[in-house]
Short mmCIF file of C-alpha atoms and ligand atoms in Angstrom, two decimals:
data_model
loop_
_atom_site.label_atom_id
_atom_site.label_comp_id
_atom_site.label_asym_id
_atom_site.label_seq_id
_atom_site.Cartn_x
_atom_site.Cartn_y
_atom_site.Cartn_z
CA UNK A 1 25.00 143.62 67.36
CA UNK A 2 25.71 143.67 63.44
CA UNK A 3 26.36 141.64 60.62
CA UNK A 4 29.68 140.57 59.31
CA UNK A 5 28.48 142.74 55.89
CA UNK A 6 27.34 145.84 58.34
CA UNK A 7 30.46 145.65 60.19
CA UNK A 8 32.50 145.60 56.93
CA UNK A 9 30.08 149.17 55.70
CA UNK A 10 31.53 150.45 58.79
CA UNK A 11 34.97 150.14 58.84
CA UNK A 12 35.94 150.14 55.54
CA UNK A 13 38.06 152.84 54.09
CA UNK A 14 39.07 152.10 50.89
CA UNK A 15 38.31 153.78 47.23
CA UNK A 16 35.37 152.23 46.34
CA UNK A 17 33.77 151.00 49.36
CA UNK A 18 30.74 152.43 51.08
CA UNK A 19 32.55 153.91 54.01
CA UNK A 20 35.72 154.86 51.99
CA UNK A 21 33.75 156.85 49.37
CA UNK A 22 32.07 158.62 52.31
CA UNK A 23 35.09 159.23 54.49
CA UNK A 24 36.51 160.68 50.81
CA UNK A 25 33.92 163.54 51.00
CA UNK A 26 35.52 165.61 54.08
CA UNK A 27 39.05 167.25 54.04
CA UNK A 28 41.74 165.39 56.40
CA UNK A 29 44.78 166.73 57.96
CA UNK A 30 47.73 164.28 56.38
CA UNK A 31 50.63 165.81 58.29
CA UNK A 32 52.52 168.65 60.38
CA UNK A 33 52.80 171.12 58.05
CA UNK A 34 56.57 171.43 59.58
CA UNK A 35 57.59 168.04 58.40
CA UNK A 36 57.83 169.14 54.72
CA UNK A 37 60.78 171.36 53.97
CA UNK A 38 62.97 172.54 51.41
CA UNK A 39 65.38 170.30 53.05
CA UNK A 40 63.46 167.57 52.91
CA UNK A 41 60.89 167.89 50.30
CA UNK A 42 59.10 164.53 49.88
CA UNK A 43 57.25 162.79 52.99
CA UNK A 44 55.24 159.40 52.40
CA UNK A 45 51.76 159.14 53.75
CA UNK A 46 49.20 156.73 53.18
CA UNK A 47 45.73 157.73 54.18
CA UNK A 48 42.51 155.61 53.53
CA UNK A 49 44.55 153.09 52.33
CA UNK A 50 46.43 154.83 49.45
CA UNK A 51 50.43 155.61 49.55
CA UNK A 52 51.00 158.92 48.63
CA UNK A 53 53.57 161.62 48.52
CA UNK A 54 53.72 164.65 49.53
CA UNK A 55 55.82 167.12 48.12
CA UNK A 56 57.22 170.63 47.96
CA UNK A 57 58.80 171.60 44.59
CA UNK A 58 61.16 174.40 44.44
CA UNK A 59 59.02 177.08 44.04
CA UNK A 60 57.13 176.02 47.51
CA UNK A 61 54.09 174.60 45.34
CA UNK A 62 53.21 171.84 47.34
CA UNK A 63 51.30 168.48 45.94
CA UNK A 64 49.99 165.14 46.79
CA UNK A 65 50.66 162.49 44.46
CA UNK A 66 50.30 158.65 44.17
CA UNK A 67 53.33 157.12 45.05
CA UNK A 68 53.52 154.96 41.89
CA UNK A 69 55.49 157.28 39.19
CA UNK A 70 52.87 156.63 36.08
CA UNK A 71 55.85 155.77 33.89
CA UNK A 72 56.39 152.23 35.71
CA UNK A 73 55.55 152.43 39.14
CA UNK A 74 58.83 153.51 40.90
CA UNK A 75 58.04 155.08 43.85
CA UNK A 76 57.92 159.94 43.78
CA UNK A 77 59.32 159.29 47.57
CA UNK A 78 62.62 159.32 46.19
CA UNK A 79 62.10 161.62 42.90
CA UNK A 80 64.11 165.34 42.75
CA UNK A 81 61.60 168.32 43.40
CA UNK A 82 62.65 171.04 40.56
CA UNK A 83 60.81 174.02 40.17
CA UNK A 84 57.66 172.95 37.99
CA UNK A 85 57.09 169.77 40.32
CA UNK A 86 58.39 166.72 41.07
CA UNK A 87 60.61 164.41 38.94
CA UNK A 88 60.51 160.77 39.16
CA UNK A 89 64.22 159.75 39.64
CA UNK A 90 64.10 156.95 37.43
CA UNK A 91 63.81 158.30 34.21
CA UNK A 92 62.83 161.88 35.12
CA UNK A 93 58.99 161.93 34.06
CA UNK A 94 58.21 165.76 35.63
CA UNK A 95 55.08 165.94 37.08
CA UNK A 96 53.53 168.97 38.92
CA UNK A 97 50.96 169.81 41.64
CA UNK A 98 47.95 168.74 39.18
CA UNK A 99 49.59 165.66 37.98
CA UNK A 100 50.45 166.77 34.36
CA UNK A 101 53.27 164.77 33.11
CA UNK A 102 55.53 168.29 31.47
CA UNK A 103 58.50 166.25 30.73
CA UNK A 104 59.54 162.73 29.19
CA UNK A 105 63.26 163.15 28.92
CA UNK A 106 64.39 160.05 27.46
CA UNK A 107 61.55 160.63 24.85
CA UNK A 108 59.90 163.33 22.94
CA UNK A 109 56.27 161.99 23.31
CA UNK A 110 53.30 164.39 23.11
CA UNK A 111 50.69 161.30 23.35
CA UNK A 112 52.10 160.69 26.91
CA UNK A 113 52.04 164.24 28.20
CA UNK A 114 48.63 164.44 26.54
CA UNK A 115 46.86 161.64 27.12
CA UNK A 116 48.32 160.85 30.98
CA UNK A 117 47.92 161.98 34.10
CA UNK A 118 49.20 161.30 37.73
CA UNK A 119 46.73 160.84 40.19
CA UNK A 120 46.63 163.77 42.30
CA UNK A 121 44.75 165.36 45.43
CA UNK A 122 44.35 168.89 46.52
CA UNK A 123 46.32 170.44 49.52
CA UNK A 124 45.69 173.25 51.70
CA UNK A 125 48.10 173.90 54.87
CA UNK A 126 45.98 175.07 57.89
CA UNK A 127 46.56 175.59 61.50
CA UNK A 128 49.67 173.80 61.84
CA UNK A 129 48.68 170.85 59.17
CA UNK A 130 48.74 169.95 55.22
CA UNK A 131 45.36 168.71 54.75
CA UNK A 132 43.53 166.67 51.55
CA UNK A 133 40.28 165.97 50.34
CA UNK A 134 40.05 162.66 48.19
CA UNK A 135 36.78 163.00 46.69
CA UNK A 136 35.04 164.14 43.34
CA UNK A 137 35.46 167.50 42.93
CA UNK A 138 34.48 170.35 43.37
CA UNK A 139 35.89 169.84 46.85
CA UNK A 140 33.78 171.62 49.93
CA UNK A 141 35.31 173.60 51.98
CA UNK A 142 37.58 172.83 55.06
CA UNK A 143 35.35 173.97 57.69
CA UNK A 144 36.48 176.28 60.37
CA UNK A 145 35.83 175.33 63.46
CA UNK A 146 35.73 177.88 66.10
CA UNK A 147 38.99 175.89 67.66
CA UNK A 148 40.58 176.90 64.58
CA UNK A 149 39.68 180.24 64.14
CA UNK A 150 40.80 181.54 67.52
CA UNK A 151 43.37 184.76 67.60
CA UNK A 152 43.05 184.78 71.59
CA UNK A 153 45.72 182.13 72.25
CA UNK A 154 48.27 179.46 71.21
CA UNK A 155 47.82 176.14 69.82
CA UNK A 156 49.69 172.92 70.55
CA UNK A 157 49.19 170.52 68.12
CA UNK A 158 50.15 166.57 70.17
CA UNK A 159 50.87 163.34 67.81
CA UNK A 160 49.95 160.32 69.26
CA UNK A 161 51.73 156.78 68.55
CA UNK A 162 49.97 155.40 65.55
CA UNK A 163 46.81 153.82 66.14
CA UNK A 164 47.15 149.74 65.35
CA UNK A 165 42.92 149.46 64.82
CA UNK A 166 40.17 150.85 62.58
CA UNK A 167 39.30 154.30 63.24
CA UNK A 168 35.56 153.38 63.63
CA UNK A 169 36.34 152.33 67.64
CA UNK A 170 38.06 155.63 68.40
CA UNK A 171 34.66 157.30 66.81
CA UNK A 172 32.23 155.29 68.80
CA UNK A 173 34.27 155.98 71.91
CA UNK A 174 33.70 159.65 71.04
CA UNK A 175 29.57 158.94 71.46
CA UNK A 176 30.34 156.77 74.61
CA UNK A 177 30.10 159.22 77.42
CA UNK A 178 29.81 156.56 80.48
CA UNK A 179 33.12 155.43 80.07
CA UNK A 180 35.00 159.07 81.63
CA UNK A 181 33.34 158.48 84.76
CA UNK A 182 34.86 154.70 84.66
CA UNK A 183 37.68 154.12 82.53
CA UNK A 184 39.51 157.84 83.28
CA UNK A 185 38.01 157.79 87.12
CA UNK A 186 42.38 157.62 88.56
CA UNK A 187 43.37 160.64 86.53
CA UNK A 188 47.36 161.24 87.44
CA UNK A 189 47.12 163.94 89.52
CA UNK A 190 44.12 163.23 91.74
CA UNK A 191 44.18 163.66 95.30
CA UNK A 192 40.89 161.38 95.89
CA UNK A 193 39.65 158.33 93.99
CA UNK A 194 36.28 156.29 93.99
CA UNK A 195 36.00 154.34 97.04
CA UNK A 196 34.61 151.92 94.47
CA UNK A 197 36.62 151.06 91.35
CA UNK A 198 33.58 149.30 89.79
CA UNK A 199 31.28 151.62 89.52
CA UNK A 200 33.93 155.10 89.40
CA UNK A 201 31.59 158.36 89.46
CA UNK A 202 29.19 156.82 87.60
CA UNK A 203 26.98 157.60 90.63
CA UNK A 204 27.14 161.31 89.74
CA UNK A 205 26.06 161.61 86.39
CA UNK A 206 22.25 161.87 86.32
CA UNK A 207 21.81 161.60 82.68
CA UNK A 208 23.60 161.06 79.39
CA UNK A 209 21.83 162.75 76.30
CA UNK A 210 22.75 162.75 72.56
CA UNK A 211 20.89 164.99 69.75
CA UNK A 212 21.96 165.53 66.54
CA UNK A 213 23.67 168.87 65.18
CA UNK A 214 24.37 170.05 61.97
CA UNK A 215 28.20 168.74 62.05
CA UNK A 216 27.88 165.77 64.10
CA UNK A 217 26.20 164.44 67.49
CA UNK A 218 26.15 166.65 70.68
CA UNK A 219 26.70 164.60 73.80
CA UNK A 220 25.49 165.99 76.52
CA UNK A 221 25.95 164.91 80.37
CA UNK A 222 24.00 166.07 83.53
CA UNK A 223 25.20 165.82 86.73
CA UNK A 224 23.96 165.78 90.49
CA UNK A 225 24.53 169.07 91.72
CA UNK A 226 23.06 170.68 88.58
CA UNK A 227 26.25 170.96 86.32
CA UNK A 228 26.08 170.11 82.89
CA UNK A 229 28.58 168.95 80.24
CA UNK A 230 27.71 169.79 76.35
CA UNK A 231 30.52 168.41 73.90
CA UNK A 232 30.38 167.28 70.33
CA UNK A 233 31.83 164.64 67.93
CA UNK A 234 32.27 165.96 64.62
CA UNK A 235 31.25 163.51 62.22
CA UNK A 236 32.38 161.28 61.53
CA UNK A 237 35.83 161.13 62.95
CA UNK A 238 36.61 164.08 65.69
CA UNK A 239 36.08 164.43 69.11
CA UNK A 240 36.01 168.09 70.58
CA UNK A 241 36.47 168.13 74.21
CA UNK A 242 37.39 170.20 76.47
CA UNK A 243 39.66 172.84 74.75
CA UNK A 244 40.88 170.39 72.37
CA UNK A 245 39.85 168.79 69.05
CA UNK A 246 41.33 164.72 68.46
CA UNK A 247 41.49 164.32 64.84
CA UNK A 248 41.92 161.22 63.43
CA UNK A 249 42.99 160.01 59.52
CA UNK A 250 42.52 156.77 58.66
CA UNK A 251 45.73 155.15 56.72
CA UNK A 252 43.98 151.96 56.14
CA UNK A 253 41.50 149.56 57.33
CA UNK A 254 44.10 148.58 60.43
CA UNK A 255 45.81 151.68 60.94
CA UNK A 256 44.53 155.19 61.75
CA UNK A 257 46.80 158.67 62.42
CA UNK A 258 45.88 160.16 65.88
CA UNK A 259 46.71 164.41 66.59
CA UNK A 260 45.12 166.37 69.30
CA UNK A 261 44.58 170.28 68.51
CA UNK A 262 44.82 172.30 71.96
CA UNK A 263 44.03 175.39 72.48
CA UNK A 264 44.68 177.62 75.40
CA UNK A 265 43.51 181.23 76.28
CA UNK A 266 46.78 183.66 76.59
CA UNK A 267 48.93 186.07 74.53
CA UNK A 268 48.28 185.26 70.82
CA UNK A 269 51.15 183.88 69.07
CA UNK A 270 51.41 182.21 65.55
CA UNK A 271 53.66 179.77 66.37
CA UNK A 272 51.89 176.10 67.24
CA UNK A 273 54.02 174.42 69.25
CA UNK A 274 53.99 170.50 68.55
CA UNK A 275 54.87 167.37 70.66
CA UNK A 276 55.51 164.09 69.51
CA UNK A 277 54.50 161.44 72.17
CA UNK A 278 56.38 157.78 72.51
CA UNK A 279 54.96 154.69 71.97
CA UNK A 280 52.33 153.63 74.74
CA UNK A 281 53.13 149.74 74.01
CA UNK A 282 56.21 147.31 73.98
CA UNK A 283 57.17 146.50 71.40
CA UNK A 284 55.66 149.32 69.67
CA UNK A 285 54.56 147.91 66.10
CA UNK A 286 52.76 144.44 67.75
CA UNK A 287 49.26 144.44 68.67
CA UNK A 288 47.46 142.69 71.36
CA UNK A 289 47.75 140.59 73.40
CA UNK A 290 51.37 140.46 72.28
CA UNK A 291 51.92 144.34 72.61
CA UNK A 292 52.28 144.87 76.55
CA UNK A 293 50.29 148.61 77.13
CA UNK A 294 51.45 151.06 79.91
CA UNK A 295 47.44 151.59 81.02
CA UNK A 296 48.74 154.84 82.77
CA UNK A 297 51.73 156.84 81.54
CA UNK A 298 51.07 160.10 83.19
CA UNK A 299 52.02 161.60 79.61
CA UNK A 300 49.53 161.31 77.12
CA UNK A 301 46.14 160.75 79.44
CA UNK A 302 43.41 160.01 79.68
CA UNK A 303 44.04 159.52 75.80
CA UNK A 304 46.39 156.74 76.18
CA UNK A 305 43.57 155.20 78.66
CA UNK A 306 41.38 155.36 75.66
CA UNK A 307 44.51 154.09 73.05
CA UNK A 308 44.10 150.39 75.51
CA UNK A 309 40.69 150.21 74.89
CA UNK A 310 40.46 150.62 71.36
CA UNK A 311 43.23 148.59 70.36
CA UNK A 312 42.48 145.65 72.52
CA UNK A 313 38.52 145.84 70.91
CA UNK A 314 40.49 144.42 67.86
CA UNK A 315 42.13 145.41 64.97
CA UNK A 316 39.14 145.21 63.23
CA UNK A 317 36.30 145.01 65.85
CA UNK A 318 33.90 142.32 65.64
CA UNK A 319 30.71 143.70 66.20
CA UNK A 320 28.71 140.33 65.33
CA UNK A 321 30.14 139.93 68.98
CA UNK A 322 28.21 142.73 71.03
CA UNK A 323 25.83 143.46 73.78
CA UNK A 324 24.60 147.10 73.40
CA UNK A 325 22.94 148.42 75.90
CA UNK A 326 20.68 151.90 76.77
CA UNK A 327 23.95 153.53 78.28
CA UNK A 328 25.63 152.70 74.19
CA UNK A 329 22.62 154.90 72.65
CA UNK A 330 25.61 157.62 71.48
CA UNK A 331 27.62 154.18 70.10
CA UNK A 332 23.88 153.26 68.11
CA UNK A 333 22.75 156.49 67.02
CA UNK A 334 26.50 156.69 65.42
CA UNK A 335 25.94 153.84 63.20
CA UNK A 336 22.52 155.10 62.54
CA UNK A 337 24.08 158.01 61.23
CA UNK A 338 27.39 156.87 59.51
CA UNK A 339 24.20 154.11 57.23
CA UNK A 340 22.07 157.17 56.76
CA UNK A 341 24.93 159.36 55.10
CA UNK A 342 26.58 156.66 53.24
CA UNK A 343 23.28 156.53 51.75
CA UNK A 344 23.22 160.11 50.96
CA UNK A 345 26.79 159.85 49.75
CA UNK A 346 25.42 156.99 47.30
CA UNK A 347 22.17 159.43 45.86
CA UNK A 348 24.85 162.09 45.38
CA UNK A 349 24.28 164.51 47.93
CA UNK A 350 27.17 165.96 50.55
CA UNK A 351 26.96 164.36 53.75
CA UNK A 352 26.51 165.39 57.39
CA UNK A 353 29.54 168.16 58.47
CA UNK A 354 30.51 168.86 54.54
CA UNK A 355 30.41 172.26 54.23
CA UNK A 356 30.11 174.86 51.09
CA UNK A 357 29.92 178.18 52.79
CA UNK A 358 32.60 180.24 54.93
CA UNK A 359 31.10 180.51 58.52
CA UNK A 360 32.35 179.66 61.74
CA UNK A 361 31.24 176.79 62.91
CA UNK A 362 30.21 177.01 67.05
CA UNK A 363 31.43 173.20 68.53
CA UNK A 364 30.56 174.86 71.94
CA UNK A 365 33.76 175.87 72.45
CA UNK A 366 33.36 178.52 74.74
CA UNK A 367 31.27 176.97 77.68
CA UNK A 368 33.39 173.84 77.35
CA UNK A 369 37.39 175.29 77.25
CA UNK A 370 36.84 175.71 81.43
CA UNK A 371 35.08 172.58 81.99
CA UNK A 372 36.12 170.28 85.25
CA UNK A 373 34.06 167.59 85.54
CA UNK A 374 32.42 167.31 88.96
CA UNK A 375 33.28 164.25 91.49
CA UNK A 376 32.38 163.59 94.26
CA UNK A 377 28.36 165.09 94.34
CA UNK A 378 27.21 161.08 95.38
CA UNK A 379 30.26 158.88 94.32
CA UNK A 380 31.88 158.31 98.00
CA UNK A 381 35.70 158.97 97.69
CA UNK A 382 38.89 158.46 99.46
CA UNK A 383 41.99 159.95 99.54
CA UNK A 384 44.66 158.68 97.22
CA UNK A 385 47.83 157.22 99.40
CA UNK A 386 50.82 159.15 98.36
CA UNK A 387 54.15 157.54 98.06
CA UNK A 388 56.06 156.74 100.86
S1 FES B 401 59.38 154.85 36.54
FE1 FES B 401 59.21 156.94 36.79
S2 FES B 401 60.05 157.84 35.05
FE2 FES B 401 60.24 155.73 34.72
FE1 FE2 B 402 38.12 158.56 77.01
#
């Protein structure tokens, strides 16, 4: 259980606050690369609670800017990309990748171009995604994870339905390792299930272990039988799983962007194919309990399993309202964590999983990609009825 102000540390994303200015310090995918075009240059994002736009000028120089022209706040979204950047359509202010105002057309005004300056963000594009970093500069580097870095395969890259919470519940549930064996125990294509729904295949898991790595927490699950299950979160938003990486960006304190990264073993190709999944809840903007949730859709799981949980935990979840117990040690060292490197964010040092140097980073990949988890070794089972 925490305090209302702990709570607030821990879910708070905006400039300024202790988790924002720590969440500024890593690089975060924004959007599929593919959604910015010649054709249609400008896309609107808002990510940890500022509105931004993205844009690709004419020479294919492409920028994140505030929203807010600098002039008098019309919004870039609808400003004409030229060849040196971006003008704002209002009165044509021309401002390029690094936010330099080059043009004042109504005005000759060397004090403006001088003296002002758009607020601007690096961008890199990277498997499939533009990315940003939001922090002081110089930025780190975005770290390549050996998911990323594979030339043995193709990549699919899945958008999820916007997430109507905080991101911090999809994190925790990334440390929470009971919960496959319970929540995801009717996966759609299963030709037994639990004879008991309560307890799932709890009953085969002998142990669930959690130690610290140098990007995040390794979760780590034994079963009866002898098989073992290593897996990380990357702090302090991803889960890698399987042979897949969920990323998550959050837009705001309520809202949070959702992608899964897959990879699969085959003839290389660079073209990542992407998928855009429908709404999991009717209608799709409301939140519980007046958003109705489709708890199975055999499109999208186990994720969209997970999507029910977090959402219905509350926009905002209220962890003065808990009951942690030794199976949540992944959901406590977390917050351990997340208080321990906003504190090294605050002394000026780089936090856990920002990176300086080049190398490859191993997530366990490798074992992992061919992973089925066992069920079955002590959980009793029964067949699943098929249709009549
Ligand atoms: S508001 Fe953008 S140029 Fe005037
Ligand atoms: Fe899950």
């Amino acid at each position: 259980m925490l305090t209302v102000e702990q709570n607030r540390t821990l879910t708070q994303v905006g400039k300024g606050t202790p988790g924002g200015e720590l969440l500024r310090r890593y690089w975060h995918p924004v959007c599929i690369a593919r959604e910015l075009s010649h054709e249609a240059p400008t896309k609107h994002v808002r990510i940890l609670g500022e509105d931004l736009v993205l844009f690709m000028d004419k020479s294919g120089n492409v920028g994140l800017i505030a929203d807010r022209c600098p002039h008098r706040n019309a919004s870039l979204l609808y400003g004409r990309v030229e060849k040196r950047g971006i003008a704002c359509a209002y009165h044509g202010w021309l401002m390029n990748c690094a936010g330099d105002i080059l043009e004042t057309p109504a005005e000759q005004n060397d004090h403006i171009k001088n003296t002002v300056k758009a607020r601007t963000y690096p961008v890199q594009k990277f498997v499939g995604f533009y990315w940003t970093y939001m922090g002081p500069l110089p930025a780190p580097v975005l770290p390549k994870y050996d998911i990323f870095m594979r030339r043995d395969g193709r990549f699919k890259i899945t958008q999820y339905p916007r997430l109507d919470c905080n991101w911090f519940v999809s994190a925790e549930n990334s440390v929470d390792s009971t919960h496959l064996q319970l929540l995801h125990q009717e996966p759609p294509e299963a030709k037994f299930k639990p004879l008991d729904s309560t307890r799932g295949y709890i009953d085969d898991v002998l142990a669930s272990d959690y130690y610290a790595t140098d990007y995040g927490i390794m979760k780590k699950r034994t079963y009866h039988g002898g098989t073992t299950d290593e897996h990380p979160m990357i702090f302090p938003l991803w889960l890698r799983t399987r042979s897949a990486i969920w990323m998550r960006t959050p837009i705001d304190d309520e809202h949070t962007n959702h992608w899964t990264f897959d990879f699969k073993k085959g003839a290389p190709t660079d073209e990542i194919q992407v998928e855009y999944l429908a709404p999991f809840k009717d209608p799709p903007d409301a939140i519980h309990p007046v958003a109705k949730f489709d708890n199975l859709p055999r499109h999208g799981w186990p994720l969209s399993e997970d999507v029910v949980m977090w959402e219905t935990q509350g926009v905002i979840a209220d962890r003065t309202q808990e009951h942690l117990g030794a199976s949540d040690k992944g959901v406590a060292l977390l917050r351990k964590m997340m208080f321990e490197e906003i504190e090294r964010v605050q002394r000026g040092e780089d936090p856990l999983g920002v990176f300086r140097d080049e190398r490859i980073i191993d997530t366990n990949l490798e074992k992992s990609i061919n992973m089925t988890y066992p069920t079955g070794h002590v959980a009793k089972t029964i067949p699943v009825k098929e249709p009549v």
